[in-house]
């Protein structure tokens, strides 16, 4: 009737109401942003932990390494220095050993020269050339060898060591204090120098038990 509510007043008008937002709301968007911030903070914390450890090992790695990161370059440098120091020490040791050998050799030569200077080699030093020389002769089954200013022997048996030349008898060499004979004296040999065209040992005999005599022919006699 007149003045009443028009027909269709309570009919819903679906065209006037907008469709709801798809699954995203303000609350959800805010939550997502917060989650992203949290993830970012977590990444920052992880980076901080890695930086503090120096090598990514964390607290325990820092603890057991003394709190100081080890440098591969620094370790190599230390090894190189140690190697050079060892080589230097070995070189010094070798040089010292060589110097010691040289000193010993020179001392031996000095002693030999000193001995020669104090040795009588005859009125005109005519027997000096015999130093270091040896003269041998085969008599029957034995080999005799005489080394003036050294030793004399029969095969491997020592007959004695030469005594200093007697100034009054410079043509006689006496070798004494050789190996002892069985139930007898120490062996010895007396060598008489006679003029000859070359150095030749001859006429070896045993005039007394374990006491020998020989003749050495030499141009120096």
PDB file of C-alpha atoms in Angstrom:
ATOM      1  CA  UNK A   1       0.000   0.000   0.000  1.00  0.00           C
ATOM      2  CA  UNK A   2       0.844   3.708   0.012  1.00  0.00           C
ATOM      3  CA  UNK A   3       3.681   4.716   2.388  1.00  0.00           C
ATOM      4  CA  UNK A   4       4.810   1.088   2.761  1.00  0.00           C
ATOM      5  CA  UNK A   5       8.203  -0.532   2.042  1.00  0.00           C
ATOM      6  CA  UNK A   6       8.718  -0.970  -1.622  1.00  0.00           C
ATOM      7  CA  UNK A   7       8.821  -4.418  -2.967  1.00  0.00           C
ATOM      8  CA  UNK A   8      12.291  -5.901  -3.316  1.00  0.00           C
ATOM      9  CA  UNK A   9      13.738  -3.661  -0.598  1.00  0.00           C
ATOM     10  CA  UNK A  10      15.160  -6.694   1.238  1.00  0.00           C
ATOM     11  CA  UNK A  11      16.549  -8.342  -1.868  1.00  0.00           C
ATOM     12  CA  UNK A  12      20.337  -8.550  -1.696  1.00  0.00           C
ATOM     13  CA  UNK A  13      22.241  -6.641  -4.245  1.00  0.00           C
ATOM     14  CA  UNK A  14      25.275  -8.705  -4.945  1.00  0.00           C
ATOM     15  CA  UNK A  15      26.558  -6.324  -7.558  1.00  0.00           C
ATOM     16  CA  UNK A  16      27.201  -3.604  -4.918  1.00  0.00           C
ATOM     17  CA  UNK A  17      29.444  -5.763  -2.661  1.00  0.00           C
ATOM     18  CA  UNK A  18      33.004  -6.173  -3.902  1.00  0.00           C
ATOM     19  CA  UNK A  19      34.551  -9.617  -4.058  1.00  0.00           C
ATOM     20  CA  UNK A  20      36.891 -10.482  -1.121  1.00  0.00           C
ATOM     21  CA  UNK A  21      40.674 -10.108  -1.570  1.00  0.00           C
ATOM     22  CA  UNK A  22      42.415 -13.311  -2.688  1.00  0.00           C
ATOM     23  CA  UNK A  23      44.064 -15.158   0.115  1.00  0.00           C
ATOM     24  CA  UNK A  24      46.273 -12.180   1.088  1.00  0.00           C
ATOM     25  CA  UNK A  25      45.297  -9.894   3.900  1.00  0.00           C
ATOM     26  CA  UNK A  26      47.022  -7.137   5.718  1.00  0.00           C
ATOM     27  CA  UNK A  27      47.770  -9.377   8.633  1.00  0.00           C
ATOM     28  CA  UNK A  28      49.239 -12.072   6.475  1.00  0.00           C
ATOM     29  CA  UNK A  29      51.344  -9.551   4.542  1.00  0.00           C
ATOM     30  CA  UNK A  30      52.680  -8.118   7.770  1.00  0.00           C
ATOM     31  CA  UNK A  31      53.485 -11.599   8.989  1.00  0.00           C
ATOM     32  CA  UNK A  32      55.373 -12.361   5.816  1.00  0.00           C
ATOM     33  CA  UNK A  33      57.390  -9.168   6.144  1.00  0.00           C
ATOM     34  CA  UNK A  34      58.243 -10.048   9.705  1.00  0.00           C
ATOM     35  CA  UNK A  35      59.325 -13.521   8.662  1.00  0.00           C
ATOM     36  CA  UNK A  36      61.599 -12.064   6.004  1.00  0.00           C
ATOM     37  CA  UNK A  37      63.151  -9.717   8.554  1.00  0.00           C
ATOM     38  CA  UNK A  38      63.706 -12.649  10.919  1.00  0.00           C
ATOM     39  CA  UNK A  39      65.413 -14.640   8.176  1.00  0.00           C
ATOM     40  CA  UNK A  40      67.610 -11.677   7.372  1.00  0.00           C
ATOM     41  CA  UNK A  41      68.604 -11.342  11.004  1.00  0.00           C
ATOM     42  CA  UNK A  42      69.384 -15.071  11.148  1.00  0.00           C
ATOM     43  CA  UNK A  43      71.620 -14.727   8.085  1.00  0.00           C
ATOM     44  CA  UNK A  44      73.411 -11.774   9.661  1.00  0.00           C
ATOM     45  CA  UNK A  45      73.996 -13.731  12.872  1.00  0.00           C
ATOM     46  CA  UNK A  46      75.414 -16.654  10.900  1.00  0.00           C
ATOM     47  CA  UNK A  47      77.738 -14.314   9.045  1.00  0.00           C
ATOM     48  CA  UNK A  48      78.830 -12.758  12.335  1.00  0.00           C
ATOM     49  CA  UNK A  49      79.612 -16.176  13.799  1.00  0.00           C
ATOM     50  CA  UNK A  50      81.644 -17.080  10.718  1.00  0.00           C
ATOM     51  CA  UNK A  51      83.561 -13.826  10.882  1.00  0.00           C
ATOM     52  CA  UNK A  52      84.299 -14.237  14.593  1.00  0.00           C
ATOM     53  CA  UNK A  53      85.617 -17.771  14.146  1.00  0.00           C
ATOM     54  CA  UNK A  54      88.063 -16.652  11.444  1.00  0.00           C
ATOM     55  CA  UNK A  55      87.690 -19.876   9.534  1.00  0.00           C
ATOM     56  CA  UNK A  56      84.110 -20.826   9.974  1.00  0.00           C
ATOM     57  CA  UNK A  57      84.899 -23.247  12.809  1.00  0.00           C
ATOM     58  CA  UNK A  58      82.908 -21.400  15.455  1.00  0.00           C
ATOM     59  CA  UNK A  59      83.739 -21.020  19.129  1.00  0.00           C
ATOM     60  CA  UNK A  60      85.398 -24.398  19.643  1.00  0.00           C
ATOM     61  CA  UNK A  61      87.678 -23.953  16.653  1.00  0.00           C
ATOM     62  CA  UNK A  62      88.749 -20.597  18.057  1.00  0.00           C
ATOM     63  CA  UNK A  63      89.252 -22.136  21.484  1.00  0.00           C
ATOM     64  CA  UNK A  64      91.507 -24.990  20.393  1.00  0.00           C
ATOM     65  CA  UNK A  65      93.527 -22.865  17.993  1.00  0.00           C
ATOM     66  CA  UNK A  66      94.442 -20.392  20.699  1.00  0.00           C
ATOM     67  CA  UNK A  67      91.974 -17.829  19.511  1.00  0.00           C
ATOM     68  CA  UNK A  68      94.205 -16.850  16.581  1.00  0.00           C
ATOM     69  CA  UNK A  69      93.614 -17.939  13.019  1.00  0.00           C
ATOM     70  CA  UNK A  70      96.494 -19.832  11.408  1.00  0.00           C
ATOM     71  CA  UNK A  71      97.881 -18.482   8.176  1.00  0.00           C
ATOM     72  CA  UNK A  72      99.100 -20.954   5.568  1.00  0.00           C
ATOM     73  CA  UNK A  73     101.453 -18.322   4.235  1.00  0.00           C
ATOM     74  CA  UNK A  74     102.909 -17.679   7.701  1.00  0.00           C
ATOM     75  CA  UNK A  75     103.441 -21.406   8.313  1.00  0.00           C
ATOM     76  CA  UNK A  76     105.230 -21.805   5.007  1.00  0.00           C
ATOM     77  CA  UNK A  77     107.481 -18.857   5.805  1.00  0.00           C
ATOM     78  CA  UNK A  78     108.433 -20.417   9.157  1.00  0.00           C
ATOM     79  CA  UNK A  79     109.272 -23.730   7.497  1.00  0.00           C
ATOM     80  CA  UNK A  80     111.362 -21.968   4.878  1.00  0.00           C
ATOM     81  CA  UNK A  81     113.326 -20.101   7.557  1.00  0.00           C
ATOM     82  CA  UNK A  82     113.875 -23.323   9.492  1.00  0.00           C
ATOM     83  CA  UNK A  83     115.126 -25.083   6.345  1.00  0.00           C
ATOM     84  CA  UNK A  84     117.551 -22.273   5.565  1.00  0.00           C
ATOM     85  CA  UNK A  85     118.806 -22.212   9.147  1.00  0.00           C
ATOM     86  CA  UNK A  86     119.392 -25.987   9.095  1.00  0.00           C
ATOM     87  CA  UNK A  87     121.291 -25.778   5.797  1.00  0.00           C
ATOM     88  CA  UNK A  88     123.392 -22.910   7.119  1.00  0.00           C
ATOM     89  CA  UNK A  89     124.240 -24.918  10.245  1.00  0.00           C
ATOM     90  CA  UNK A  90     125.183 -27.984   8.165  1.00  0.00           C
ATOM     91  CA  UNK A  91     127.409 -25.865   5.910  1.00  0.00           C
ATOM     92  CA  UNK A  92     129.165 -24.404   8.948  1.00  0.00           C
ATOM     93  CA  UNK A  93     129.614 -27.888  10.426  1.00  0.00           C
ATOM     94  CA  UNK A  94     131.105 -29.225   7.184  1.00  0.00           C
ATOM     95  CA  UNK A  95     133.439 -26.234   6.900  1.00  0.00           C
ATOM     96  CA  UNK A  96     134.594 -26.776  10.494  1.00  0.00           C
ATOM     97  CA  UNK A  97     135.236 -30.480   9.855  1.00  0.00           C
ATOM     98  CA  UNK A  98     137.232 -29.660   6.734  1.00  0.00           C
ATOM     99  CA  UNK A  99     139.240 -27.042   8.603  1.00  0.00           C
ATOM    100  CA  UNK A 100     139.918 -29.575  11.362  1.00  0.00           C
ATOM    101  CA  UNK A 101     141.186 -32.133   8.828  1.00  0.00           C
ATOM    102  CA  UNK A 102     143.404 -29.530   7.201  1.00  0.00           C
ATOM    103  CA  UNK A 103     144.789 -28.503  10.591  1.00  0.00           C
ATOM    104  CA  UNK A 104     145.545 -32.120  11.493  1.00  0.00           C
ATOM    105  CA  UNK A 105     147.330 -32.627   8.173  1.00  0.00           C
ATOM    106  CA  UNK A 106     149.390 -29.472   8.614  1.00  0.00           C
ATOM    107  CA  UNK A 107     150.309 -30.431  12.168  1.00  0.00           C
ATOM    108  CA  UNK A 108     151.512 -33.806  10.887  1.00  0.00           C
ATOM    109  CA  UNK A 109     153.633 -32.149   8.212  1.00  0.00           C
ATOM    110  CA  UNK A 110     155.009 -29.694  10.757  1.00  0.00           C
ATOM    111  CA  UNK A 111     155.980 -32.525  13.087  1.00  0.00           C
ATOM    112  CA  UNK A 112     157.632 -34.378  10.192  1.00  0.00           C
ATOM    113  CA  UNK A 113     159.593 -31.299   9.132  1.00  0.00           C
ATOM    114  CA  UNK A 114     160.616 -30.622  12.713  1.00  0.00           C
ATOM    115  CA  UNK A 115     161.794 -34.203  13.065  1.00  0.00           C
ATOM    116  CA  UNK A 116     163.781 -34.000   9.825  1.00  0.00           C
ATOM    117  CA  UNK A 117     165.413 -30.750  10.864  1.00  0.00           C
ATOM    118  CA  UNK A 118     166.574 -32.448  14.013  1.00  0.00           C
ATOM    119  CA  UNK A 119     167.730 -35.627  12.217  1.00  0.00           C
ATOM    120  CA  UNK A 120     171.296 -36.243  11.189  1.00  0.00           C
ATOM    121  CA  UNK A 121     171.356 -37.416   7.550  1.00  0.00           C
ATOM    122  CA  UNK A 122     175.131 -37.520   7.161  1.00  0.00           C
ATOM    123  CA  UNK A 123     177.828 -34.855   7.045  1.00  0.00           C
ATOM    124  CA  UNK A 124     176.516 -33.485   3.760  1.00  0.00           C
ATOM    125  CA  UNK A 125     172.815 -34.534   4.175  1.00  0.00           C
ATOM    126  CA  UNK A 126     173.594 -37.202   1.575  1.00  0.00           C
ATOM    127  CA  UNK A 127     171.186 -39.726   3.106  1.00  0.00           C
ATOM    128  CA  UNK A 128     168.169 -37.425   3.321  1.00  0.00           C
ATOM    129  CA  UNK A 129     166.776 -38.742   0.017  1.00  0.00           C
ATOM    130  CA  UNK A 130     166.272 -42.149   1.666  1.00  0.00           C
ATOM    131  CA  UNK A 131     163.468 -40.889   3.914  1.00  0.00           C
ATOM    132  CA  UNK A 132     160.280 -42.713   2.941  1.00  0.00           C
ATOM    133  CA  UNK A 133     162.136 -45.207   0.735  1.00  0.00           C
ATOM    134  CA  UNK A 134     162.369 -48.955   1.364  1.00  0.00           C
ATOM    135  CA  UNK A 135     164.779 -51.541  -0.049  1.00  0.00           C
ATOM    136  CA  UNK A 136     163.983 -55.260  -0.166  1.00  0.00           C
ATOM    137  CA  UNK A 137     165.832 -58.510  -0.831  1.00  0.00           C
ATOM    138  CA  UNK A 138     164.739 -62.139  -1.012  1.00  0.00           C
ATOM    139  CA  UNK A 139     167.173 -64.364   0.888  1.00  0.00           C
ATOM    140  CA  UNK A 140     166.312 -68.072   0.818  1.00  0.00           C
ATOM    141  CA  UNK A 141     162.634 -68.258   1.881  1.00  0.00           C
ATOM    142  CA  UNK A 142     162.485 -64.883   3.629  1.00  0.00           C
ATOM    143  CA  UNK A 143     161.852 -61.398   2.349  1.00  0.00           C
ATOM    144  CA  UNK A 144     163.821 -58.671   4.121  1.00  0.00           C
ATOM    145  CA  UNK A 145     162.875 -55.028   3.869  1.00  0.00           C
ATOM    146  CA  UNK A 146     164.821 -52.047   5.204  1.00  0.00           C
ATOM    147  CA  UNK A 147     163.364 -48.525   5.341  1.00  0.00           C
ATOM    148  CA  UNK A 148     166.102 -46.045   6.367  1.00  0.00           C
ATOM    149  CA  UNK A 149     164.957 -43.738   9.173  1.00  0.00           C
ATOM    150  CA  UNK A 150     161.937 -46.042   9.559  1.00  0.00           C
ATOM    151  CA  UNK A 151     161.466 -49.762  10.260  1.00  0.00           C
ATOM    152  CA  UNK A 152     162.998 -53.028   9.084  1.00  0.00           C
ATOM    153  CA  UNK A 153     161.235 -56.380   8.909  1.00  0.00           C
ATOM    154  CA  UNK A 154     161.534 -60.012   7.882  1.00  0.00           C
ATOM    155  CA  UNK A 155     158.345 -60.901   6.032  1.00  0.00           C
ATOM    156  CA  UNK A 156     155.756 -59.580   8.510  1.00  0.00           C
ATOM    157  CA  UNK A 157     158.026 -59.793  11.566  1.00  0.00           C
ATOM    158  CA  UNK A 158     159.381 -56.479  12.754  1.00  0.00           C
ATOM    159  CA  UNK A 159     163.170 -56.472  13.138  1.00  0.00           C
ATOM    160  CA  UNK A 160     163.331 -53.019  14.704  1.00  0.00           C
ATOM    161  CA  UNK A 161     163.115 -49.245  14.309  1.00  0.00           C
ATOM    162  CA  UNK A 162     166.134 -47.267  13.171  1.00  0.00           C
ATOM    163  CA  UNK A 163     168.048 -45.397  15.815  1.00  0.00           C
ATOM    164  CA  UNK A 164     169.596 -41.998  15.113  1.00  0.00           C
ATOM    165  CA  UNK A 165     172.749 -42.131  13.007  1.00  0.00           C
ATOM    166  CA  UNK A 166     175.945 -42.012  14.939  1.00  0.00           C
ATOM    167  CA  UNK A 167     177.909 -38.977  13.825  1.00  0.00           C
ATOM    168  CA  UNK A 168     181.097 -41.015  14.132  1.00  0.00           C
ATOM    169  CA  UNK A 169     179.658 -43.912  12.118  1.00  0.00           C
ATOM    170  CA  UNK A 170     177.327 -42.313   9.546  1.00  0.00           C
ATOM    171  CA  UNK A 171     177.567 -45.354   7.292  1.00  0.00           C
ATOM    172  CA  UNK A 172     175.966 -47.715   9.780  1.00  0.00           C
ATOM    173  CA  UNK A 173     172.211 -47.945  10.395  1.00  0.00           C
ATOM    174  CA  UNK A 174     171.074 -49.780  13.505  1.00  0.00           C
ATOM    175  CA  UNK A 175     167.470 -51.044  13.826  1.00  0.00           C
ATOM    176  CA  UNK A 176     166.565 -52.227  17.326  1.00  0.00           C
ATOM    177  CA  UNK A 177     163.638 -53.148  19.614  1.00  0.00           C
ATOM    178  CA  UNK A 178     162.021 -55.532  17.163  1.00  0.00           C
ATOM    179  CA  UNK A 179     159.708 -58.415  18.033  1.00  0.00           C
ATOM    180  CA  UNK A 180     161.069 -60.710  20.714  1.00  0.00           C
ATOM    181  CA  UNK A 181     162.350 -64.118  19.740  1.00  0.00           C
ATOM    182  CA  UNK A 182     161.007 -67.222  21.447  1.00  0.00           C
ATOM    183  CA  UNK A 183     163.034 -67.514  24.659  1.00  0.00           C
ATOM    184  CA  UNK A 184     165.516 -65.014  23.236  1.00  0.00           C
ATOM    185  CA  UNK A 185     166.276 -61.293  22.792  1.00  0.00           C
ATOM    186  CA  UNK A 186     164.343 -58.715  20.804  1.00  0.00           C
ATOM    187  CA  UNK A 187     165.154 -58.849  17.132  1.00  0.00           C
ATOM    188  CA  UNK A 188     167.511 -56.290  15.572  1.00  0.00           C
ATOM    189  CA  UNK A 189     169.400 -55.694  12.349  1.00  0.00           C
ATOM    190  CA  UNK A 190     172.498 -53.643  11.503  1.00  0.00           C
ATOM    191  CA  UNK A 191     172.777 -52.315   7.937  1.00  0.00           C
ATOM    192  CA  UNK A 192     176.172 -51.283   6.558  1.00  0.00           C
ATOM    193  CA  UNK A 193     176.239 -48.752   3.714  1.00  0.00           C
ATOM    194  CA  UNK A 194     178.645 -49.467   0.890  1.00  0.00           C
ATOM    195  CA  UNK A 195     179.285 -47.545  -2.277  1.00  0.00           C
ATOM    196  CA  UNK A 196     177.350 -48.848  -5.266  1.00  0.00           C
ATOM    197  CA  UNK A 197     175.884 -47.715  -8.551  1.00  0.00           C
ATOM    198  CA  UNK A 198     172.298 -48.015  -7.233  1.00  0.00           C
ATOM    199  CA  UNK A 199     170.397 -48.665  -4.035  1.00  0.00           C
ATOM    200  CA  UNK A 200     170.436 -52.449  -3.505  1.00  0.00           C
ATOM    201  CA  UNK A 201     169.924 -54.455  -0.315  1.00  0.00           C
ATOM    202  CA  UNK A 202     172.050 -57.624  -0.198  1.00  0.00           C
ATOM    203  CA  UNK A 203     174.057 -60.047   1.922  1.00  0.00           C
ATOM    204  CA  UNK A 204     171.516 -60.483   4.729  1.00  0.00           C
ATOM    205  CA  UNK A 205     172.668 -62.912   7.400  1.00  0.00           C
ATOM    206  CA  UNK A 206     172.076 -63.818  11.042  1.00  0.00           C
ATOM    207  CA  UNK A 207     175.436 -63.829  12.838  1.00  0.00           C
ATOM    208  CA  UNK A 208     173.745 -64.276  16.213  1.00  0.00           C
ATOM    209  CA  UNK A 209     170.340 -65.592  17.223  1.00  0.00           C
ATOM    210  CA  UNK A 210     167.702 -62.989  16.219  1.00  0.00           C
ATOM    211  CA  UNK A 211     170.464 -60.455  15.450  1.00  0.00           C
ATOM    212  CA  UNK A 212     170.755 -59.756  11.727  1.00  0.00           C
ATOM    213  CA  UNK A 213     173.226 -57.928   9.492  1.00  0.00           C
ATOM    214  CA  UNK A 214     172.883 -56.669   5.898  1.00  0.00           C
ATOM    215  CA  UNK A 215     174.633 -54.530   3.322  1.00  0.00           C
ATOM    216  CA  UNK A 216     172.967 -51.661   1.460  1.00  0.00           C
ATOM    217  CA  UNK A 217     174.796 -50.544  -1.647  1.00  0.00           C
ATOM    218  CA  UNK A 218     174.089 -46.917  -2.510  1.00  0.00           C
ATOM    219  CA  UNK A 219     175.691 -44.035  -4.471  1.00  0.00           C
ATOM    220  CA  UNK A 220     175.332 -41.923  -1.304  1.00  0.00           C
ATOM    221  CA  UNK A 221     177.885 -44.031   0.638  1.00  0.00           C
TER     222      UNK A 221
END
